[in-house]
Short mmCIF file of C-alpha atoms in Angstrom, two decimals:
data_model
loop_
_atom_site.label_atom_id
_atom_site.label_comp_id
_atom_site.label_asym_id
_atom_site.label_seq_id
_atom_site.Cartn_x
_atom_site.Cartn_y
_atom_site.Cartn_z
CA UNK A 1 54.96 -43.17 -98.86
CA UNK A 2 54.85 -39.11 -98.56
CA UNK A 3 50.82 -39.44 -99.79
CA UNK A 4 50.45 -42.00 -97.24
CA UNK A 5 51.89 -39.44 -94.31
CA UNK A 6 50.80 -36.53 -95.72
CA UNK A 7 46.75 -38.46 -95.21
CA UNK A 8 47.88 -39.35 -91.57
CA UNK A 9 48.23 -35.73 -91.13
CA UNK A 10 45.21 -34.55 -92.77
CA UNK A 11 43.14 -37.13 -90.53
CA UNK A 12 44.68 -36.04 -87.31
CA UNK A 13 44.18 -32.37 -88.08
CA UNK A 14 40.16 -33.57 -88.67
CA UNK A 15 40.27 -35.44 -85.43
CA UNK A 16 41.88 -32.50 -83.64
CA UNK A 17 38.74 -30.43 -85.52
CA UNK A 18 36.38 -32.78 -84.21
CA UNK A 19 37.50 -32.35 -80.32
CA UNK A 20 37.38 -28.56 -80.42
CA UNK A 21 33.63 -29.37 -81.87
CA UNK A 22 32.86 -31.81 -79.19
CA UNK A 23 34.49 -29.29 -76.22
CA UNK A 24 32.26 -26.04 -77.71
CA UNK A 25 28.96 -28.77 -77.12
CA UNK A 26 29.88 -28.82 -73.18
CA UNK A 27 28.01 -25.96 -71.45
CA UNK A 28 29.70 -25.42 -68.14
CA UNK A 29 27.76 -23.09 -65.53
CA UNK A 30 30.04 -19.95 -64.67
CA UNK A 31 29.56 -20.47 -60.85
CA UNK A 32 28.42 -23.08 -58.03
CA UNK A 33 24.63 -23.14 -57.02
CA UNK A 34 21.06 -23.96 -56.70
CA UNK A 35 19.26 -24.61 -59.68
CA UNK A 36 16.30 -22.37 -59.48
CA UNK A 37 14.63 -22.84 -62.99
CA UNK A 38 15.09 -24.84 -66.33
CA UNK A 39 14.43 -23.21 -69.63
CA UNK A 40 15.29 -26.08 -71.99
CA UNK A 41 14.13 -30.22 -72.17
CA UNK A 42 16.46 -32.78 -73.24
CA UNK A 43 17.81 -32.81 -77.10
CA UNK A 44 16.13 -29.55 -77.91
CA UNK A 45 17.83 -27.46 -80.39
CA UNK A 46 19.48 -24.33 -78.95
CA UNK A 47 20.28 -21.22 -81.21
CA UNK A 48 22.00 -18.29 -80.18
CA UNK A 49 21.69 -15.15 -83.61
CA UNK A 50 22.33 -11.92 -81.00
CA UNK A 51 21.78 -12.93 -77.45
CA UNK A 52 23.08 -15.88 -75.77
CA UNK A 53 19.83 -18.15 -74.66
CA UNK A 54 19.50 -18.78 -71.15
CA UNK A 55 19.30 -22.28 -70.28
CA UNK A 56 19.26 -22.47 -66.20
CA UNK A 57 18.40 -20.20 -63.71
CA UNK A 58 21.46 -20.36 -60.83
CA UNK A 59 21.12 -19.22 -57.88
CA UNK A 60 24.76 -18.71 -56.35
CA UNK A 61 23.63 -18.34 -52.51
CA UNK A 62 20.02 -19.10 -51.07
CA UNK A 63 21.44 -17.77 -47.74
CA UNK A 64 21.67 -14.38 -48.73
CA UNK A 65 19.00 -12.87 -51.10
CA UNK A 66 18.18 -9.18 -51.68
CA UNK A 67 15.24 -7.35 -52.38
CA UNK A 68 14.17 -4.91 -55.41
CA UNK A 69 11.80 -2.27 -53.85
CA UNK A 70 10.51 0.43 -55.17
CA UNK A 71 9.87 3.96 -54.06
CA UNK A 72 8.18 6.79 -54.48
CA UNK A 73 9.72 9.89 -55.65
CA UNK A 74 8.20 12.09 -52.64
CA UNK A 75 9.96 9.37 -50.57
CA UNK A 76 13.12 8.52 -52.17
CA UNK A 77 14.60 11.70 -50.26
CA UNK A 78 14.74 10.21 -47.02
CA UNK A 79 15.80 6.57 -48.04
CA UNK A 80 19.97 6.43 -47.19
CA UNK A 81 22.24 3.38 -47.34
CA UNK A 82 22.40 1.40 -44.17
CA UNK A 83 19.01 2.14 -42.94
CA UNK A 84 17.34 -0.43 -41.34
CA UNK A 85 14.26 -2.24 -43.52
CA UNK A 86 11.37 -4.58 -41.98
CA UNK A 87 9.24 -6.43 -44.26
CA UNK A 88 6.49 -9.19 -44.48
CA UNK A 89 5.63 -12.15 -47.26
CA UNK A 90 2.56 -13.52 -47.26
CA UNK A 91 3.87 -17.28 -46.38
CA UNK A 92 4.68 -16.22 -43.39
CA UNK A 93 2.61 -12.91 -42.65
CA UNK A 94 3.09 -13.61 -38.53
CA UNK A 95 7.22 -13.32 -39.29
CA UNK A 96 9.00 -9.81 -39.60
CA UNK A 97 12.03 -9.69 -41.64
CA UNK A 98 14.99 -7.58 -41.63
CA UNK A 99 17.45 -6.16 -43.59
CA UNK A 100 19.16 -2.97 -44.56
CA UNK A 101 19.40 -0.78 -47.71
CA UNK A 102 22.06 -1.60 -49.93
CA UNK A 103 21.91 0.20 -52.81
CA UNK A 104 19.52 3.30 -54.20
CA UNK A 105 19.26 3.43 -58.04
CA UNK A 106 19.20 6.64 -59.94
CA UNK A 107 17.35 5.03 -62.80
CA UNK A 108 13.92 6.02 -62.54
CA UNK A 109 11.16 3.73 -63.06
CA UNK A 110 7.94 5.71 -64.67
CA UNK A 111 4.32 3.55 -65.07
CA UNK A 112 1.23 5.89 -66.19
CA UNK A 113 3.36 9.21 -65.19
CA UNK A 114 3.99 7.66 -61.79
CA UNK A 115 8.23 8.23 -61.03
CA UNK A 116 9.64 5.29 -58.59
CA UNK A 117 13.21 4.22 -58.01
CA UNK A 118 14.87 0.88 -57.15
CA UNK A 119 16.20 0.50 -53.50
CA UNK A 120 17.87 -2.39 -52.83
CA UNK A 121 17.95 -4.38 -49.30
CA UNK A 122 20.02 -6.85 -48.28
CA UNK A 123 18.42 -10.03 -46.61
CA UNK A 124 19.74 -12.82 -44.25
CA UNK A 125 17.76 -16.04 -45.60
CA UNK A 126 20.14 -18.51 -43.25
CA UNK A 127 16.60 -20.27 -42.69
CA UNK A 128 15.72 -20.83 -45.83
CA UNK A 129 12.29 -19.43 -45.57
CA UNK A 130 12.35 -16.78 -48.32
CA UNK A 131 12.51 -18.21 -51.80
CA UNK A 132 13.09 -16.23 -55.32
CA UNK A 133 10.08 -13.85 -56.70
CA UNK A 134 8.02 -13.38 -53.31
CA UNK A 135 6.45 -10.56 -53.14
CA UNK A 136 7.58 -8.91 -50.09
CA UNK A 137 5.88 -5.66 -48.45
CA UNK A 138 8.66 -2.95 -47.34
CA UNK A 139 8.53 -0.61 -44.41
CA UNK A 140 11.80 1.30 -43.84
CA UNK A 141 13.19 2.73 -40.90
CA UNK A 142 14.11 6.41 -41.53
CA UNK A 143 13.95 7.54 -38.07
CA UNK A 144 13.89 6.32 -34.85
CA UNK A 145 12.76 7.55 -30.86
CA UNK A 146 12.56 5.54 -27.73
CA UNK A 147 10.77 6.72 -24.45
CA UNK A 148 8.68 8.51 -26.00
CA UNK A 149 4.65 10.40 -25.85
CA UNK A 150 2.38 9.02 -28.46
CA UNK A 151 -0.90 10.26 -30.05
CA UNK A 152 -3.39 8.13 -32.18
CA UNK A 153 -3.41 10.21 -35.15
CA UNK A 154 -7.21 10.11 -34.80
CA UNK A 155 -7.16 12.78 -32.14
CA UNK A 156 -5.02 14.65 -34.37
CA UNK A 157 -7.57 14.31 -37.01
CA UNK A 158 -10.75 15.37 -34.72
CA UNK A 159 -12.75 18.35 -35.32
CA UNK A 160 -16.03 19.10 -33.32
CA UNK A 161 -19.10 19.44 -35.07
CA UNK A 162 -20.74 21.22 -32.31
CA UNK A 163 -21.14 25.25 -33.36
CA UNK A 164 -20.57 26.17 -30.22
CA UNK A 165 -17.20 25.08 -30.10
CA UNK A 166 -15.11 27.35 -31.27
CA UNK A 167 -11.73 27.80 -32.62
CA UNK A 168 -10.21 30.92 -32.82
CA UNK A 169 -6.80 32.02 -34.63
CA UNK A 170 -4.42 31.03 -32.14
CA UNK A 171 -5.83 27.43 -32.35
CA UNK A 172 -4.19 27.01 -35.90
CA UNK A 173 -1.93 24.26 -36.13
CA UNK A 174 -1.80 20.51 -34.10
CA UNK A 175 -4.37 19.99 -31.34
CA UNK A 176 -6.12 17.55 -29.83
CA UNK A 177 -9.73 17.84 -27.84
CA UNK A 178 -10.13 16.61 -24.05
CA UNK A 179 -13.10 16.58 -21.89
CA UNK A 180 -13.25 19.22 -19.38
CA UNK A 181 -16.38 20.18 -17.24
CA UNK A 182 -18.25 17.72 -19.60
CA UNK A 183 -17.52 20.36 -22.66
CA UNK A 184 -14.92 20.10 -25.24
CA UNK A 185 -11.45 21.83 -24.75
CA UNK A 186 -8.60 22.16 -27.67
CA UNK A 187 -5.00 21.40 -26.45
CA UNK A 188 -2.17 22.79 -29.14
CA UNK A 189 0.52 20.41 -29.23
CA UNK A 190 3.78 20.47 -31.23
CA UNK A 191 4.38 16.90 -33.18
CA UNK A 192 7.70 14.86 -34.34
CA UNK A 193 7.93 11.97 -36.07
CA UNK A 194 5.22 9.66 -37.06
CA UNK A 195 4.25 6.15 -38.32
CA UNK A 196 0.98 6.43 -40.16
CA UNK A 197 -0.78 5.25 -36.95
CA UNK A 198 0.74 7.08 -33.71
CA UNK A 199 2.48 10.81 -33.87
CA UNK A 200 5.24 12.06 -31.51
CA UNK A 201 4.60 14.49 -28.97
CA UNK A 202 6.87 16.78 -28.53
CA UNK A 203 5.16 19.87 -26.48
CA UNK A 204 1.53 20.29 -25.42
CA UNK A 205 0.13 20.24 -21.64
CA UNK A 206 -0.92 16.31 -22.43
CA UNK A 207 0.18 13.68 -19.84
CA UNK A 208 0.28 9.92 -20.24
CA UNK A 209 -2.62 8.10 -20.00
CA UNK A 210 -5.28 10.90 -20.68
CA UNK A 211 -7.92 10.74 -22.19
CA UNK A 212 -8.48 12.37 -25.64
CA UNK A 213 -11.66 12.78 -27.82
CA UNK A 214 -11.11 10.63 -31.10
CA UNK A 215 -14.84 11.07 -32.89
CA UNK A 216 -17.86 12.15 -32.06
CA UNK A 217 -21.33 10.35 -31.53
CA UNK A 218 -24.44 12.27 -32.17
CA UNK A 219 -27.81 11.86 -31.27
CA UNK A 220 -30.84 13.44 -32.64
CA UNK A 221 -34.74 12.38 -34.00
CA UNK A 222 -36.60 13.56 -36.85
CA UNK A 223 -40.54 13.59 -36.77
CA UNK A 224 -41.90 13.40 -39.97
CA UNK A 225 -45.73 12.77 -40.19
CA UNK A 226 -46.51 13.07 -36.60
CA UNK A 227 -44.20 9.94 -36.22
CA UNK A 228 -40.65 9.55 -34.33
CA UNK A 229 -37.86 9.25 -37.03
CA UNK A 230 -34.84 6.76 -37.01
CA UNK A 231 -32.81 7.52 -34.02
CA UNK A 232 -29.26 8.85 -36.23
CA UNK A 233 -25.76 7.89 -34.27
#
């Protein structure tokens, strides 16, 4: 009778052994999603030595996504948390995005001696159009002026090739060239803030509207042979 009890105990304890085994076989994910990717099929054999294997890719929230930029170190300086970020994918490249900075990284990310860091923005994806690993092409806000004079950076970039132009000492710094009595005439002007394609104006005796010399289109022939040469533009 006591070998017959003492079995009865032995087999629950193996059935209690074999539940524990059956509840460790039931992979539960740790939060509420969208499946984003599968790593595994059906019935294959999964083996964790170090590292626990990832099966799925979750994504917790499509609604809210973020974005991993990265920055040069001559930039990083004037990147702050808050600032206002507009950026473009190319499935939509007629749609501006925007977000904010979230997070700046300290961890610096070097590639053939070239230092960047990881700035984080924070993106509103209630639409649904951006979707996990686009590449997405950053512009952020660091400052900011309405009401403003504007120069094409062109005129800021002009120099006459004519020798009898000249430029004397005082002329060092920004300037721009107008037209006056059909001859060139250098304007300094004192420049704020720019975005790669129109500079501030802060002082210089330049109203709006006027005209200001960008490039310069020169004519001359070359006779070679007792024949006209190409006309040169």
């Amino acid at each position: 009778m006591s070998v017959a009890k003492a079995q009865i105990s032995q087999a629950e304890a193996a059935l209690r052994l074999s539940e524990i085994n059956l509840r460790f076989t039931e992979i539960v994910s740790p939060v509420n999603g969208t499946v984003v990717s599968r790593n595994v099929d059906v019935g294959q054999t999964v083996a964790a030595s170090f590292q626990t294997p990832t099966l799925f890719n979750i994504a917790q929230d499509l609604t809210k996504m973020q974005i991993d930029s990265s920055v040069a170190e001559a930039d990083i300086g004037r990147i702050m948390m808050g600032q206002s970020v507009e950026f473009t994918v190319d499935a939509y490249p007629e749609v501006t995005f925007k977000g904010r900075v979230s997070e700046i990284r300290n961890a610096p990310i070097v590639v053939q001696n070239v230092v960047t860091y990881n700035v984080v923005v924070k993106v509103d994806n209630r639409e649904l159009k951006l979707k996990p690993g686009m590449t997405a092409n950053v512009s952020v806000i660091v400052a900011e002026k309405k009401g403003i004079l504007k120069i094409q950076n062109a005129a800021l970039r002009f120099r006459p090739s004519d020798a009898r132009t000249k430029v004397t000492s005082k002329d060092k710094g920004s300037g721009v060239w107008i037209i006056e009595n059909e001859q060139p005439k250098r304007i300094n002007v004192t420049t704020g803030i720019s975005n790669g394609s129109y500079t501030e104006l802060i002082t210089g005796e330049i109203k709006e509207g006027q005209e200001l010399i960008v490039e310069s289109m020169t004519k001359s022939t070359h006779q070679s042979f007792g024949h006209p040469g190409p006309r040169m533009f």
